[in-house]
Short mmCIF file of C-alpha atoms in Angstrom, two decimals:
data_model
loop_
_atom_site.label_atom_id
_atom_site.label_comp_id
_atom_site.label_asym_id
_atom_site.label_seq_id
_atom_site.Cartn_x
_atom_site.Cartn_y
_atom_site.Cartn_z
CA ALA A 1 71.55 -19.75 233.34
CA GLU A 2 71.71 -16.59 231.40
CA ILE A 3 72.61 -15.95 228.38
CA PHE A 4 73.60 -13.41 226.41
CA GLY A 5 73.39 -12.78 223.00
CA SER A 6 74.75 -9.66 220.88
CA THR A 7 73.03 -7.97 218.00
CA ASN A 8 73.79 -10.31 214.46
CA MET A 9 72.33 -13.21 216.96
CA ALA A 10 69.19 -11.53 218.89
CA PHE A 11 66.34 -9.83 216.21
CA GLY A 12 69.40 -8.02 214.40
CA PRO A 13 68.65 -4.56 212.32
CA ALA A 14 64.79 -5.71 212.38
CA GLY A 15 63.90 -5.38 216.05
CA LEU A 16 60.69 -7.50 216.77
CA ARG A 17 57.79 -5.70 217.14
CA ALA A 18 55.25 -6.16 220.82
CA ALA A 19 52.82 -9.15 220.21
CA ALA A 20 50.37 -8.11 223.06
CA ALA A 21 50.02 -5.24 225.14
CA ASP A 22 51.84 -6.65 227.70
CA GLU A 23 55.07 -7.02 225.63
CA LYS A 24 57.68 -4.68 224.69
CA ALA A 25 58.89 -4.14 221.04
CA ILE A 26 63.03 -4.64 221.55
CA PRO A 27 64.57 -1.98 219.07
CA PRO A 28 66.52 -2.74 215.80
CA ASP A 29 69.98 -3.91 216.96
CA SER A 30 69.33 -4.10 220.39
CA ASP A 31 71.77 -7.18 222.60
CA ILE A 32 69.48 -9.13 224.88
CA ASN A 33 69.61 -11.02 227.76
CA MET A 34 67.55 -14.31 228.85
CA ARG A 35 67.04 -15.94 231.79
CA VAL A 36 67.28 -19.68 230.81
CA VAL A 37 65.49 -22.44 233.63
CA LEU A 38 65.96 -26.05 232.22
CA HIS A 39 63.00 -28.52 233.23
CA GLU A 40 64.00 -31.22 232.71
CA CYS A 41 67.44 -33.77 232.32
CA LEU A 42 66.70 -36.90 230.31
CA PRO A 43 69.76 -39.71 231.24
CA LEU A 44 71.11 -41.29 228.42
CA ALA A 45 72.51 -44.53 228.67
CA GLY A 46 75.03 -44.07 225.54
CA ASP A 47 76.64 -40.93 223.98
CA THR A 48 74.70 -40.80 220.76
CA PRO A 49 72.74 -37.21 221.23
CA VAL A 50 70.77 -37.77 218.25
CA TRP A 51 67.07 -37.55 220.07
CA ASN A 52 67.61 -34.89 222.21
CA ASP A 53 68.47 -32.74 218.72
CA MET A 54 65.63 -34.13 217.10
CA ILE A 55 63.14 -32.75 220.95
CA GLN A 56 65.41 -29.35 220.94
CA GLU A 57 64.91 -28.70 217.38
CA VAL A 58 60.67 -29.29 217.08
CA THR A 59 60.39 -27.46 220.45
CA TRP A 60 63.06 -24.38 218.56
CA ARG A 61 60.11 -24.77 215.86
CA LYS A 62 57.07 -25.02 217.60
CA THR A 63 58.47 -22.05 219.86
CA ASN A 64 59.60 -19.76 216.96
CA GLY A 65 56.22 -20.95 215.35
CA ASN A 66 54.37 -19.74 217.66
CA SER A 67 55.82 -16.24 217.81
CA HIS A 68 55.63 -15.57 214.27
CA TYR A 69 51.87 -16.56 214.77
CA LYS A 70 51.26 -13.83 217.59
CA ARG A 71 52.47 -11.08 215.30
CA HIS A 72 50.91 -12.30 212.46
CA GLU A 73 53.74 -13.67 210.50
CA TYR A 74 52.34 -16.23 209.09
CA GLN A 75 55.18 -17.21 206.52
CA LYS A 76 56.89 -17.46 208.72
CA ALA A 77 55.42 -19.72 210.79
CA LEU A 78 54.34 -22.03 208.38
CA ARG A 79 58.28 -22.30 207.54
CA CYS A 80 58.78 -23.51 211.10
CA TYR A 81 55.87 -25.59 212.48
CA GLY A 82 56.07 -27.55 208.95
CA ALA A 83 59.74 -27.75 209.41
CA GLY A 84 58.72 -29.51 213.20
CA VAL A 85 56.33 -31.64 211.62
CA LYS A 86 59.21 -32.98 209.65
CA VAL A 87 61.46 -33.89 211.85
CA PHE A 88 60.16 -36.61 213.47
CA SER A 89 58.08 -37.41 209.37
CA ASP A 90 61.47 -38.01 208.19
CA ASN A 91 62.69 -40.67 211.16
CA GLY A 92 59.95 -42.64 212.92
CA PHE A 93 59.19 -42.06 216.71
CA GLU A 94 60.76 -45.17 218.02
CA PRO A 95 63.18 -44.04 220.23
CA PRO A 96 66.84 -45.26 219.88
CA ASP A 97 68.01 -48.10 221.46
CA TYR A 98 70.38 -45.91 224.31
CA VAL A 99 66.84 -44.54 225.64
CA GLU A 100 66.24 -47.20 229.03
CA GLU A 101 63.43 -49.05 228.43
CA ALA A 102 61.96 -47.75 231.56
CA ASN A 103 62.11 -44.23 229.65
CA ARG A 104 60.99 -45.00 225.92
CA PRO A 105 57.34 -44.70 226.67
CA ARG A 106 57.49 -41.03 227.78
CA VAL A 107 60.18 -40.01 225.50
CA ARG A 108 57.81 -41.26 222.90
CA ALA A 109 55.12 -39.38 223.49
CA MET A 110 57.24 -35.97 224.68
CA ALA A 111 58.50 -36.73 220.39
CA LEU A 112 54.27 -37.16 219.56
CA SER A 113 53.41 -34.40 221.58
CA LEU A 114 55.11 -32.10 220.00
CA VAL A 115 54.54 -32.86 215.94
CA ALA A 116 50.76 -32.86 217.11
CA ASP A 117 51.53 -29.10 218.66
CA CYS A 118 53.19 -28.61 214.67
CA SER A 119 50.61 -29.99 213.34
CA ALA A 120 48.13 -28.62 214.77
CA ASN A 121 49.20 -25.01 214.41
CA LEU A 122 50.74 -25.87 211.16
CA ALA A 123 46.55 -26.47 210.45
CA ALA A 124 45.69 -23.22 212.37
CA VAL A 125 48.17 -21.05 209.93
CA HIS A 126 46.59 -22.57 206.48
CA LEU A 127 42.51 -21.14 208.39
CA GLU A 128 44.59 -17.98 209.15
CA LEU A 129 45.66 -17.99 205.25
CA GLY A 130 41.95 -18.76 204.64
CA ASP A 131 43.18 -22.80 202.77
CA ALA A 132 40.99 -24.90 204.82
CA VAL A 133 41.65 -27.50 202.77
CA ALA A 134 45.29 -27.69 203.68
CA ALA A 135 45.05 -27.05 207.28
#
């Protein structure tokens, strides 16, 4: 699928500098087009999307944190990774009842892996900021 992002939904008046030599900077006030690839859909046995929303939020926080980290925007990365860890810390890792029994171990492992990634990345940011104790 392709998604269009208008200026106020993209990177706004600041634009976004390139993180690596092989990337292009995004100029200020640019509209963007993105190509999105769906990797997997987990079947739901019920109508409650809460677990999927939590997975999506942690994934989004990790991805944005990674982008900030690459650009040496450590305070922003710190907030992203910290918020990603907090999602499941507040709600626990046990999948809800609507997740089919056969999928529960894989779904729980996915959540644990995402939070572990955010936690490790959070430690790396603290090290970059010179705070080994927090790491």
